[in-house]
Coordinates of C-alpha atoms and ligand atoms in Angstrom, one line a residue:
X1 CA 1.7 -1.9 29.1
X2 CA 1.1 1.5 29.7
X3 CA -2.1 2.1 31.8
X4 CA -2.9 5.8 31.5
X5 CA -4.8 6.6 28.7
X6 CA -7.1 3.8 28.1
X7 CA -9.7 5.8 28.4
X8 CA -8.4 7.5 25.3
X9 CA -7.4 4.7 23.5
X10 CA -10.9 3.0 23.9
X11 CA -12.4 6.5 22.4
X12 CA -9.8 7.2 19.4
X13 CA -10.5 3.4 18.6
X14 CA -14.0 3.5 18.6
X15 CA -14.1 6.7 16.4
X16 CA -11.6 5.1 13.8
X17 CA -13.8 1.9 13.7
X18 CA -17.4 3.9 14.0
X19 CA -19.1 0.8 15.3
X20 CA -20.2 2.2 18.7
X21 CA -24.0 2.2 18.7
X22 CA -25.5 6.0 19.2
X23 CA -26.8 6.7 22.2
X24 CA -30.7 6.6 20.1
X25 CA -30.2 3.5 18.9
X26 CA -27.8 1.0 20.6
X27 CA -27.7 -1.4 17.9
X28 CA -27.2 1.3 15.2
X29 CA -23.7 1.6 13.5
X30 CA -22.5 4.3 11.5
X31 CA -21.8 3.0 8.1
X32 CA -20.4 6.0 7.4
X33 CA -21.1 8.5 4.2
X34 CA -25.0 8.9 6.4
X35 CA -27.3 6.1 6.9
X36 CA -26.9 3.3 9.9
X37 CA -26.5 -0.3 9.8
X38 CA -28.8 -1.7 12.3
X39 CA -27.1 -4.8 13.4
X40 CA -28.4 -8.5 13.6
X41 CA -25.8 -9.1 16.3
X42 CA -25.8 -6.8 18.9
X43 CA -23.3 -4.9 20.5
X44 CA -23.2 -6.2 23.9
X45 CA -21.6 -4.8 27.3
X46 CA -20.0 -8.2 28.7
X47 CA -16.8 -8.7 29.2
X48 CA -14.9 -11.6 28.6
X49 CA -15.1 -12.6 32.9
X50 CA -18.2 -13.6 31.2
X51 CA -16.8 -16.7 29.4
X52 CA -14.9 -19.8 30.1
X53 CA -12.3 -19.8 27.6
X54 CA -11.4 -22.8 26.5
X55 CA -8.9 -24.1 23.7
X56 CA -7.6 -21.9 21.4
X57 CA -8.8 -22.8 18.1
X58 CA -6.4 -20.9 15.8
X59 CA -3.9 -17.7 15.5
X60 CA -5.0 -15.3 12.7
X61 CA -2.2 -12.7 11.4
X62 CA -4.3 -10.0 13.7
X63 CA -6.4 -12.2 16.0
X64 CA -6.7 -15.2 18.1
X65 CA -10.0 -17.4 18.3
X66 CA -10.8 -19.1 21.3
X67 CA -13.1 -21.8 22.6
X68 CA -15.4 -20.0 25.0
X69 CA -18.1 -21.1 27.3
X70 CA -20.7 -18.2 28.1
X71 CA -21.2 -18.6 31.9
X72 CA -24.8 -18.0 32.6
X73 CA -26.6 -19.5 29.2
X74 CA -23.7 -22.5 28.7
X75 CA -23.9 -21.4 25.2
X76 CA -20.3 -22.1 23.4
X77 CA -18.7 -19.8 20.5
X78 CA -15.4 -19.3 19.4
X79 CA -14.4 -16.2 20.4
X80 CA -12.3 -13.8 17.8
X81 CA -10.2 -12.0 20.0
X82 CA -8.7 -8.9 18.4
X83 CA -6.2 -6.9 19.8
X84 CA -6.7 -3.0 19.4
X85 CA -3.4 -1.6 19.2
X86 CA -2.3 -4.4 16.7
X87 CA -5.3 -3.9 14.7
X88 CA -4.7 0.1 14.8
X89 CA -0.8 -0.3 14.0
X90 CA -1.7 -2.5 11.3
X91 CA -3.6 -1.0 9.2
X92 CA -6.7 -3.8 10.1
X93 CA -9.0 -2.1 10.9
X94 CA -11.1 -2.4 7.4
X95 CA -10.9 -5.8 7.6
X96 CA -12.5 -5.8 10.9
X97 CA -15.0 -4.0 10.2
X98 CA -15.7 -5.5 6.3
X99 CA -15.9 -9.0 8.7
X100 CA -18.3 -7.4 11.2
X101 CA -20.9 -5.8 9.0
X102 CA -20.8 -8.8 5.9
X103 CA -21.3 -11.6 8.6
X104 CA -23.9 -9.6 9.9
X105 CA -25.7 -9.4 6.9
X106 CA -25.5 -13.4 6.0
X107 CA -27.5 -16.3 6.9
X108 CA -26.6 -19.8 5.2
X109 CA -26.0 -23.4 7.0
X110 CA -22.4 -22.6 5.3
X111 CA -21.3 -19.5 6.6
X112 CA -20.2 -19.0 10.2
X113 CA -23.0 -17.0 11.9
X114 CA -21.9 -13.8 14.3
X115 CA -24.0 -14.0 17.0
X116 CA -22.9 -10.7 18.6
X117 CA -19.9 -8.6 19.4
X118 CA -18.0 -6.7 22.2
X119 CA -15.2 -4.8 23.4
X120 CA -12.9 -3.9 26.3
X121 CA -10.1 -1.2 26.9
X122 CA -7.6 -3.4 24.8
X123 CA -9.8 -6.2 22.7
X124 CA -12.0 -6.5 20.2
X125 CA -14.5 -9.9 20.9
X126 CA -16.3 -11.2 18.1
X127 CA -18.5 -14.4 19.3
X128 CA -19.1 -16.9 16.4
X129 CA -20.7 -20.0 15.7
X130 CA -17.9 -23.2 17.2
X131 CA -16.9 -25.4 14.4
X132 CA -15.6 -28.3 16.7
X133 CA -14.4 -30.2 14.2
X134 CA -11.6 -27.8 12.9
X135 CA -9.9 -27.1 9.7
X136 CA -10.5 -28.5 6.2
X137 CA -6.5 -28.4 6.3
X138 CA -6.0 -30.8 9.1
X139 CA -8.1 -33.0 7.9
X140 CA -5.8 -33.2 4.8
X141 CA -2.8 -33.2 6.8
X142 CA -4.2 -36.6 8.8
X143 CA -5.6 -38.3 6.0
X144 CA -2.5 -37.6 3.4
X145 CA -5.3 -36.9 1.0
X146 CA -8.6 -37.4 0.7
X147 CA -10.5 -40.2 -1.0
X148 CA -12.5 -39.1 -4.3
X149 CA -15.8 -39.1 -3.0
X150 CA -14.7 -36.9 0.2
X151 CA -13.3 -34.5 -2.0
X152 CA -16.5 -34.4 -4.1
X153 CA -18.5 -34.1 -1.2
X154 CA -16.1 -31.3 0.3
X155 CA -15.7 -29.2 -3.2
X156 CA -19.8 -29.9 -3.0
X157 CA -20.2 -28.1 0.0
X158 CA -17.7 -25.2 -1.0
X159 CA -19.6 -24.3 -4.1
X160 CA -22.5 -24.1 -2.6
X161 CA -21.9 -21.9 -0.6
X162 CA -19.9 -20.0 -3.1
X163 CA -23.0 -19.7 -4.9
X164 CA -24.9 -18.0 -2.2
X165 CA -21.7 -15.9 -1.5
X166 CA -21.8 -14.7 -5.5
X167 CA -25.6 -14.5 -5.7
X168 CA -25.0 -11.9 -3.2
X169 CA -22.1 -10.5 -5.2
X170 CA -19.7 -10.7 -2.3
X171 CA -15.9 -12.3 -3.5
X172 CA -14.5 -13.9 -0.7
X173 CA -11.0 -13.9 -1.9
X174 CA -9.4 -16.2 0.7
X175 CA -10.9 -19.6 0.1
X176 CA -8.3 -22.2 1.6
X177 CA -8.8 -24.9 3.3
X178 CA -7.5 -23.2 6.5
X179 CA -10.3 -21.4 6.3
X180 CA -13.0 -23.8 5.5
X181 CA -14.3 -25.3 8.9
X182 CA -15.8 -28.6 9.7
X183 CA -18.8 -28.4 12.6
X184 CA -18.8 -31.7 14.6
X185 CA -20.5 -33.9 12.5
X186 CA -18.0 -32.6 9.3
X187 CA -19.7 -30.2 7.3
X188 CA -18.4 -27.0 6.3
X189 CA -18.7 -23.5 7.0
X190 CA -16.5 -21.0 5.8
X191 CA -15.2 -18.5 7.9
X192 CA -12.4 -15.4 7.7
X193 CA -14.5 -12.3 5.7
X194 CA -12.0 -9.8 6.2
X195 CA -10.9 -10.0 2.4
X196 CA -14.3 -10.2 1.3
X197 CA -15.2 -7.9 -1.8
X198 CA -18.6 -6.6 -2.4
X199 CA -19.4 -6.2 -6.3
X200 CA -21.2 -3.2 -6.9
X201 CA -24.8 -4.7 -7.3
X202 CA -24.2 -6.4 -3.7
X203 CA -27.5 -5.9 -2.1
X204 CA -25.4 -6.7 1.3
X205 CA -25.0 -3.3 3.2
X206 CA -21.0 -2.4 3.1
X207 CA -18.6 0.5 3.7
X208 CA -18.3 3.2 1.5
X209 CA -16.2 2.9 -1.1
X210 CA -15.9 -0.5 -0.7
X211 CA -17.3 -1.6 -4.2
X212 CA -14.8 0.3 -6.4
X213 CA -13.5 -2.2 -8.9
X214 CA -10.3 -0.7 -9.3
X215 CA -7.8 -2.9 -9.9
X216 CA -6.8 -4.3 -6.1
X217 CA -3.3 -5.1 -5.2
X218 CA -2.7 -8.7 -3.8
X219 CA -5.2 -9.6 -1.0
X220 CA -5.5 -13.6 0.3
X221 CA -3.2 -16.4 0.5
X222 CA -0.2 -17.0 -2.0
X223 CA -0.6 -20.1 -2.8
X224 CA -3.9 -20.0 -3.9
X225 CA -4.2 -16.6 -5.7
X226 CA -5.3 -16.5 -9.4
X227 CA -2.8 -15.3 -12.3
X228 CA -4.7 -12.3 -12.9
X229 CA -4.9 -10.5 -9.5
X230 CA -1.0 -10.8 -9.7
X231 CA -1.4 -9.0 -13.0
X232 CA -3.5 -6.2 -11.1
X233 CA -7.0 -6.9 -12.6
X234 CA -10.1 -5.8 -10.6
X235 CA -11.5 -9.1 -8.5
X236 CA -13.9 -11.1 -9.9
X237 CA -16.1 -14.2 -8.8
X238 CA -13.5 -16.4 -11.3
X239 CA -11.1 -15.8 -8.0
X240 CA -12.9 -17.8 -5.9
X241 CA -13.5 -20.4 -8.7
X242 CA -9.6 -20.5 -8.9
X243 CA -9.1 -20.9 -4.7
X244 CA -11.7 -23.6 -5.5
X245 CA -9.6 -25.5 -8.1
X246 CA -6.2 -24.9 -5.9
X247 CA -8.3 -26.3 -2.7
X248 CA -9.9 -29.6 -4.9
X249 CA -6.2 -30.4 -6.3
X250 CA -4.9 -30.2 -2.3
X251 CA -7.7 -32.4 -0.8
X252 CA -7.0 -35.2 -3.9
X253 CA -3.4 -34.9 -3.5
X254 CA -2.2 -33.6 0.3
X255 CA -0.2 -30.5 -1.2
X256 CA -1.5 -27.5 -3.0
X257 CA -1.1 -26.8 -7.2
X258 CA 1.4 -24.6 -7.1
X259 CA 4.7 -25.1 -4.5
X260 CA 7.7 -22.9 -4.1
X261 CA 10.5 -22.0 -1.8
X262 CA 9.4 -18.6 -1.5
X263 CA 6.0 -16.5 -2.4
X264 CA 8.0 -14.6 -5.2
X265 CA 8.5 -18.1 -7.2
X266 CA 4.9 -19.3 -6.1
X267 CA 3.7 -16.4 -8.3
X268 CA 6.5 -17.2 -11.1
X269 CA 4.5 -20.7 -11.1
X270 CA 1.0 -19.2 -10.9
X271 CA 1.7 -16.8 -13.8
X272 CA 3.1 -19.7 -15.9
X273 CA 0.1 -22.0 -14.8
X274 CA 3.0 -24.9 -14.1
X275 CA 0.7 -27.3 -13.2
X276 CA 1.5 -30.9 -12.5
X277 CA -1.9 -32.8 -12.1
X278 CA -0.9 -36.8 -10.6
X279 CA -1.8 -39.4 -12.1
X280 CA -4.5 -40.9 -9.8
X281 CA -6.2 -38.2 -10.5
X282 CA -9.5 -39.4 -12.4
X283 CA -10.5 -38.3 -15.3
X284 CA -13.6 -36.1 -14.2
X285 CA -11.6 -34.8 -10.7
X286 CA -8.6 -33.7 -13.6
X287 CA -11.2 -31.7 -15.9
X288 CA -12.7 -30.3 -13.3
X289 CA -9.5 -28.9 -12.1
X290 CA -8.1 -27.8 -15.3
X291 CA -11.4 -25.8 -16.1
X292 CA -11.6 -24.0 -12.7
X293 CA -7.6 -23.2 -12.9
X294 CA -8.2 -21.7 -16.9
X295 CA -6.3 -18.4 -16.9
X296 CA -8.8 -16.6 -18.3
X297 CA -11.6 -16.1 -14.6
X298 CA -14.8 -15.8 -16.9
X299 CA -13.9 -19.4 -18.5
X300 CA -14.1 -21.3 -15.1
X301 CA -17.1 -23.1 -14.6
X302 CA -19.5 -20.9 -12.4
X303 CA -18.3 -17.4 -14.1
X304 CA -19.7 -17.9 -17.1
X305 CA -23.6 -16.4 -18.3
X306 CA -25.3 -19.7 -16.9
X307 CA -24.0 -19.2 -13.8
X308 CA -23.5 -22.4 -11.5
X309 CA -25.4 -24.8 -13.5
X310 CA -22.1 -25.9 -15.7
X311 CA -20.2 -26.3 -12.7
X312 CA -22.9 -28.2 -10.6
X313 CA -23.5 -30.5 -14.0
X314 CA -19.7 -31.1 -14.0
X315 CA -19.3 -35.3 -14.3
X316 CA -17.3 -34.9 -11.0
X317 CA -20.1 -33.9 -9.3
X318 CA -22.3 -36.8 -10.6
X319 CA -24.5 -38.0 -8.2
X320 CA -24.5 -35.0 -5.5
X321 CA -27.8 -34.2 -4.3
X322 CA -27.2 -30.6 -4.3
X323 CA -30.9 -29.6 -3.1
X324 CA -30.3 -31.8 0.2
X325 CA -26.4 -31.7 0.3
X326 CA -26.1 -29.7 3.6
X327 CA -28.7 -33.1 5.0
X328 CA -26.2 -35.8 3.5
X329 CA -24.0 -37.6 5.2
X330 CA -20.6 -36.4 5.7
X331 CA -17.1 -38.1 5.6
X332 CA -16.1 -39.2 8.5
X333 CA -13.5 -36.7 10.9
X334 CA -10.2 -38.1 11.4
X335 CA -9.5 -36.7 14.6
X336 CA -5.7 -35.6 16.2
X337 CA -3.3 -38.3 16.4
X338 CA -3.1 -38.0 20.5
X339 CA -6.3 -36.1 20.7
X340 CA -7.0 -36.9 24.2
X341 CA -9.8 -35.4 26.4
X342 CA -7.8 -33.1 28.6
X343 CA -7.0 -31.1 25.3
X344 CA -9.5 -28.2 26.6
X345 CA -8.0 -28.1 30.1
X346 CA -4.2 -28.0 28.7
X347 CA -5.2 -25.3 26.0
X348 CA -7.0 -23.1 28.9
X349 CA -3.9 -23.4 31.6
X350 CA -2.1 -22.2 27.7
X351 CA -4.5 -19.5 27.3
X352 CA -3.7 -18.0 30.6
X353 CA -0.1 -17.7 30.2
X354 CA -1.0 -15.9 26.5
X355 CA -0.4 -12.1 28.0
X356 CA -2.9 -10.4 26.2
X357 CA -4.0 -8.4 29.7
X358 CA -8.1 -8.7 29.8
X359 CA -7.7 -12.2 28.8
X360 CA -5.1 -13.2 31.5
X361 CA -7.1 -11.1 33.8
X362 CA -10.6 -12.9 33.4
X363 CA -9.4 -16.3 32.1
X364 CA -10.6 -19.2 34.7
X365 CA -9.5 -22.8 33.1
X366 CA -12.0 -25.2 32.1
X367 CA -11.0 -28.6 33.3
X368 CA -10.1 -29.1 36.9
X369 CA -6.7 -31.5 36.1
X370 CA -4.2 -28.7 37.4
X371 CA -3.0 -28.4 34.7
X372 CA -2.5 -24.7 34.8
X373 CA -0.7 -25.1 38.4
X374 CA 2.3 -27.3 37.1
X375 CA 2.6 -24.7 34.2
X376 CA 5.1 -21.9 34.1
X377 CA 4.3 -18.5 33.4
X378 CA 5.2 -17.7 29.5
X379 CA 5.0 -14.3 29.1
X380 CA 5.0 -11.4 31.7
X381 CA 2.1 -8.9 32.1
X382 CA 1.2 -6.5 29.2
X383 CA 3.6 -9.0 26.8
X384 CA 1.6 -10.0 23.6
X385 CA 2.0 -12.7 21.3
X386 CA 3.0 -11.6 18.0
X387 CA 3.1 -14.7 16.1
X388 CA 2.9 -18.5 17.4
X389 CA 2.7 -22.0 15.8
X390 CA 2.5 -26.0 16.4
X391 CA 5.7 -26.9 14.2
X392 CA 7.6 -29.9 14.2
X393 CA 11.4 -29.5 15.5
X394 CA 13.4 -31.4 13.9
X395 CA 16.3 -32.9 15.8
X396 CA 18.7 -35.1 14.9
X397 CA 17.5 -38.5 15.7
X398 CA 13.5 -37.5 17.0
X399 CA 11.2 -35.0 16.0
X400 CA 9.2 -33.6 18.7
X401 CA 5.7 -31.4 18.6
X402 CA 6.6 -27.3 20.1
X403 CA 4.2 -24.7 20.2
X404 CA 7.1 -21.7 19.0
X405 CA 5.6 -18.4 20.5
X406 CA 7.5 -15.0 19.2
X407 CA 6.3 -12.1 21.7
X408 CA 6.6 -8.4 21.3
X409 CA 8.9 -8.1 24.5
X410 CA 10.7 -9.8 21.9
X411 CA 11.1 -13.3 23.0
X412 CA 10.9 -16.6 21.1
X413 CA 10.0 -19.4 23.3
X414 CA 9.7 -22.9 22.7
X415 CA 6.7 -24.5 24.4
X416 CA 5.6 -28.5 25.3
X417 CA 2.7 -28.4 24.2
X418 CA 1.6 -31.5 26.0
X419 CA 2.9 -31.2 29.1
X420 CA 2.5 -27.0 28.7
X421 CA 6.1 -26.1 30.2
X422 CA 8.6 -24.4 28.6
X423 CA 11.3 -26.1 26.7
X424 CA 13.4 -23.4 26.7
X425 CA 14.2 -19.6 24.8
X426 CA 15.5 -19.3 21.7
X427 CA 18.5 -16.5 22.6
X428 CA 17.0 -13.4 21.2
X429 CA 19.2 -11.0 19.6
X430 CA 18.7 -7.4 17.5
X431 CA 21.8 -7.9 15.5
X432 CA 20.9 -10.6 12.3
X433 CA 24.3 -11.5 12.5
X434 CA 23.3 -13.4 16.3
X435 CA 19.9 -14.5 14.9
X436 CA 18.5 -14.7 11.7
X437 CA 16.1 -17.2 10.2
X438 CA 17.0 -19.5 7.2
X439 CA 13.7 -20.5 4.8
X440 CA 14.6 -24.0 2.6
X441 CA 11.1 -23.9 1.6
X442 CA 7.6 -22.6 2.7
X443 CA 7.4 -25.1 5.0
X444 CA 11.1 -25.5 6.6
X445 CA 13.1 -22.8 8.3
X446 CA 16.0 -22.7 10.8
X447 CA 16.2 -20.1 13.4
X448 CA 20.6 -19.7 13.8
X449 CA 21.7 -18.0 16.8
X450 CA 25.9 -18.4 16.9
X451 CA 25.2 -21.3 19.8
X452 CA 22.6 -23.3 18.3
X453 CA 20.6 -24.1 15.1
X454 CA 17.0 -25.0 15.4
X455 CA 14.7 -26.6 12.8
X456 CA 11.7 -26.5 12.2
X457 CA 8.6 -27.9 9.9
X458 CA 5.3 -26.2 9.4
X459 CA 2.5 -28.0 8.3
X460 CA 1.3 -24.5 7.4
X461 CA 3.7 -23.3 5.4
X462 CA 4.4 -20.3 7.3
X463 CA 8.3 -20.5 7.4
X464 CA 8.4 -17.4 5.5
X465 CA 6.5 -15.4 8.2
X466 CA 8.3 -16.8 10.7
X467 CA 11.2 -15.1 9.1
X468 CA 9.5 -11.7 8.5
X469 CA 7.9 -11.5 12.0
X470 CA 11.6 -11.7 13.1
X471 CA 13.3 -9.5 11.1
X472 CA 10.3 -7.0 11.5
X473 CA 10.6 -7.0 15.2
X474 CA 14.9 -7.0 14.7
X475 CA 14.5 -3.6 12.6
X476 CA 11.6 -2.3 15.2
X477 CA 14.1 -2.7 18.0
X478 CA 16.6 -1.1 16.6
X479 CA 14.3 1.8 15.6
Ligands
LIG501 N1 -15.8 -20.1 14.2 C1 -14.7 -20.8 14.4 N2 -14.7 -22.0 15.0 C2 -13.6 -22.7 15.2 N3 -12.4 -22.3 14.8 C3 -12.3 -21.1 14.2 C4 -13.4 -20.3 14.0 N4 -13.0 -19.2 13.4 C5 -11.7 -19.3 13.3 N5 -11.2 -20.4 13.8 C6 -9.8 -20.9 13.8 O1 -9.0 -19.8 14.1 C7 -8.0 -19.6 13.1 C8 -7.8 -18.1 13.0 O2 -9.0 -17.5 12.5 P1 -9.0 -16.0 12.1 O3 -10.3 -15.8 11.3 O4 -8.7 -15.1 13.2 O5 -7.7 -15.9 11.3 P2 -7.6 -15.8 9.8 O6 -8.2 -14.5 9.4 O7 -8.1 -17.1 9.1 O8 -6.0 -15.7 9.6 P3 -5.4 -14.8 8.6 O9 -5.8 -13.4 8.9 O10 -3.9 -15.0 8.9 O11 -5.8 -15.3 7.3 C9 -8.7 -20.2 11.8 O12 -7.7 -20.6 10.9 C10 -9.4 -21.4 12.5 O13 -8.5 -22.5 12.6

């Protein structure tokens, strides 16, 4: 990575995201179109030397969020690690600052609380609240599905917040369950506001321009997208109430509503509301679905004039105590299958070998196993990671657990993620003719080079980006 001109880059970046405080008042942003927004979470000068970095929690299409110990207060956060140029080359950088200024602004036992933010020459930090007890998703994925009364309690939790979300007359527009966290003792928070979208009586202090309701082109997750944002219509709250119903039907039944090969016939199926409810469904869990997946958003239960009260009187929800619901006991965590307690210590010696510079510059492993000395070095200075994922390779006779890592040098390299070595490069070619990736469905792909076919299963259903993050960086090249 080139070295001159990072003074200018750190400039030029904090211009384009005019969140630098002013010299009169360090805590004051410039909203833009006059006025400040004087931040709850300050703008701090540490730099991430300042942290333990732990685990990585999760990749984000233009971030990664680590575990991170601060060294002087032992307070932990996850730490939202943004690079600058990706974000700038991207196009991001309204979604940054849409997620900086909203979670700001919010304060609800639900919502991941910013507590402040800060930057070097290359990075972006964003220190948020730790949910330790990971995705809504993986719970799904270890339990098959969840029992009735975890869902309940779950879809509880979500439309509560919701509620305070709306009542503040911010649309999230990417409720998933990737995106719904669990704390340690398994309630849930939601995180990712990057999508969010502020209706125009929001009383929450956004970015000009912001609130127009014009019609929005596709924001979120495919799989979860209402019917009518496919059709262009402005966003409503009835979007979230749709994410809601897609995310209920996947807790009851392990998959989401509406499954395809590819995103174009996952919208086919959305727009022709194919949906297929099982038969264990009960009868309340199956009403309540079919009302908040109606095709027409001010129908669902929670868009209408009353508000929440139909949705929260729904027989499904029979029972919930919704006044003490963030008090109640929640289901139990089913934890990773060979969860073991050196996961922290393998994920730092990971972290270190990541190639995002400040990070491998400052990083110092938590854990004192070796773990990072028996490692190999992944990536070489100034590499970044462009896109990376636990998958499942599927081989002949076993199928074994890799972290796949696609760099910008480019490189596609297939980690242990156990044992953190190598297992070896996938031969990287510009010409699609040597390498090119084969999608069978959102969730299976095959990378074919002319010696060797690889597959591979992600629980995320990301085959598809696997294959655009390829051919994206085969074109690039070639450029
Ligand atoms: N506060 C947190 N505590 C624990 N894990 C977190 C936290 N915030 C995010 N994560 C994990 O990191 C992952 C990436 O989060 P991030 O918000 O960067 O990406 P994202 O915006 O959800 O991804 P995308 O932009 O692709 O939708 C999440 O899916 C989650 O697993």
């Amino acid at each position: 990575m080139a070295v001159g001109g990072d003074d200018d880059m750190e400039r030029d970046f904090a211009a384009r995201l005019r969140l630098a405080p002013s010299p009169a008042s360090p805590n004051a942003a410039a909203g833009g179109g006059g006025g400040g927004i004087a931040f709850r979470a300050p703008q701090e000068q540490f730099t991430v030397g300042d942290f333990e970095l732990g685990k990585i929690y999760g990749v984000g299409s233009y971030s990664k969020v680590v575990r991170a110990k601060k060294k002087d207060t032992g307070n932990v956060y996850a730490l939202k690690i943004m690079d600058k140029k990706f974000i700038t080359k991207e196009n991001k950088i309204s979604y940054v600052k849409m997620e900086r200024i909203v979670l700001d602004q919010l304060d609800h036992p639900g919502v991941i609380r910013l507590f402040f933010t800060f930057q070097d020459t290359y990075s972006l930090y964003m220190a948020l609240e730790s949910c330790e007890g990971g995705e809504l998703f993986d719970q799904i994925v270890r339990k098959g599905r969840l029992s009735e009364d975890e869902a309940r309690f779950y879809a509880a939790e979500i439309v509560d917040i919701l509620e305070y979300l709306h009542s503040l007359g911010l649309i999230h527009r990417d409720v998933k369950p990737e995106n719904l966290l669990l704390t340690s003792d398994g309630h849930i928070k939601i995180a990712d506001f990057g999508s969010v979208k502020p209706t125009k009586d929001t009383p929450i202090k956004v970015l000009p321009n912001s609130t127009n309701e014009r019609a929005c082109t596709f924001v979120g997750t495919a799989a979860y997208v209402p019917p009518e944002v496919l059709n262009s219509a402005p966003p409503t709250f009835g979007n979230d109430l749709w994410a809601l119903g897609c995310t209920l039907y996947q807790m009851l039944s392990g998959s989401s509503p509406f499954k395809d090969a590819s995103e174009w016939l996952i919208f086919q199926r959305i727009i022709a509301r194919d949906l297929k409810i099982p038969e264990y469904f009960s009868d309340d869990a199956r009403d309540l679905i079919d009302k908040l997946l109606d095709v027409d958003p001010s129908k669902r239960p929670g868009a209408g004039p009353d508000g929440y009260v139909s949705l929260k009187k729904h027989p499904f929800f029979r029972g919930i105590d919704w006044k003490n619901i963030r008090s109640t006991r929640a289901p139990k965590l089913a934890m990773e299958a060979n969860a073991n307690e050196d996961e922290d210590s393998q994920d730092s010696s990971w972290l270190s070998h990541m190639g995002s510079a400040p990070v491998n510059q400052h990083v110092s492993p938590v854990g004192n196993d070796g773990a990072s000395s028996s490692s190999e070095d992944f990536l070489e200075p100034g590499e970044s990671v462009v896109l990376i994922s636990k998958l499942k390779k599927i081989n002949k006779l076993t199928n074994k657990k890799v972290q796949l890592i696609l760099t910008d040098k480019p490189q596609l390299i297939c980690v242990d993620p156990g044992k953190m070595v190598t297992k070896g490069n996938i031969m990287w070619s510009d010409d699609p003719s040597e390498l090119n990736v084969q999608v069978s469905n959102s969730s299976h792909f095959r990378i074919c080079t002319p010696k060797k076919v690889s597959s591979f299963e992600d629980a995320k259903q990301r085959a598809w980006q696997w294959k655009k993050a390829i051919e994206d960086l085969q074109r690039c090249q070639k450029n």
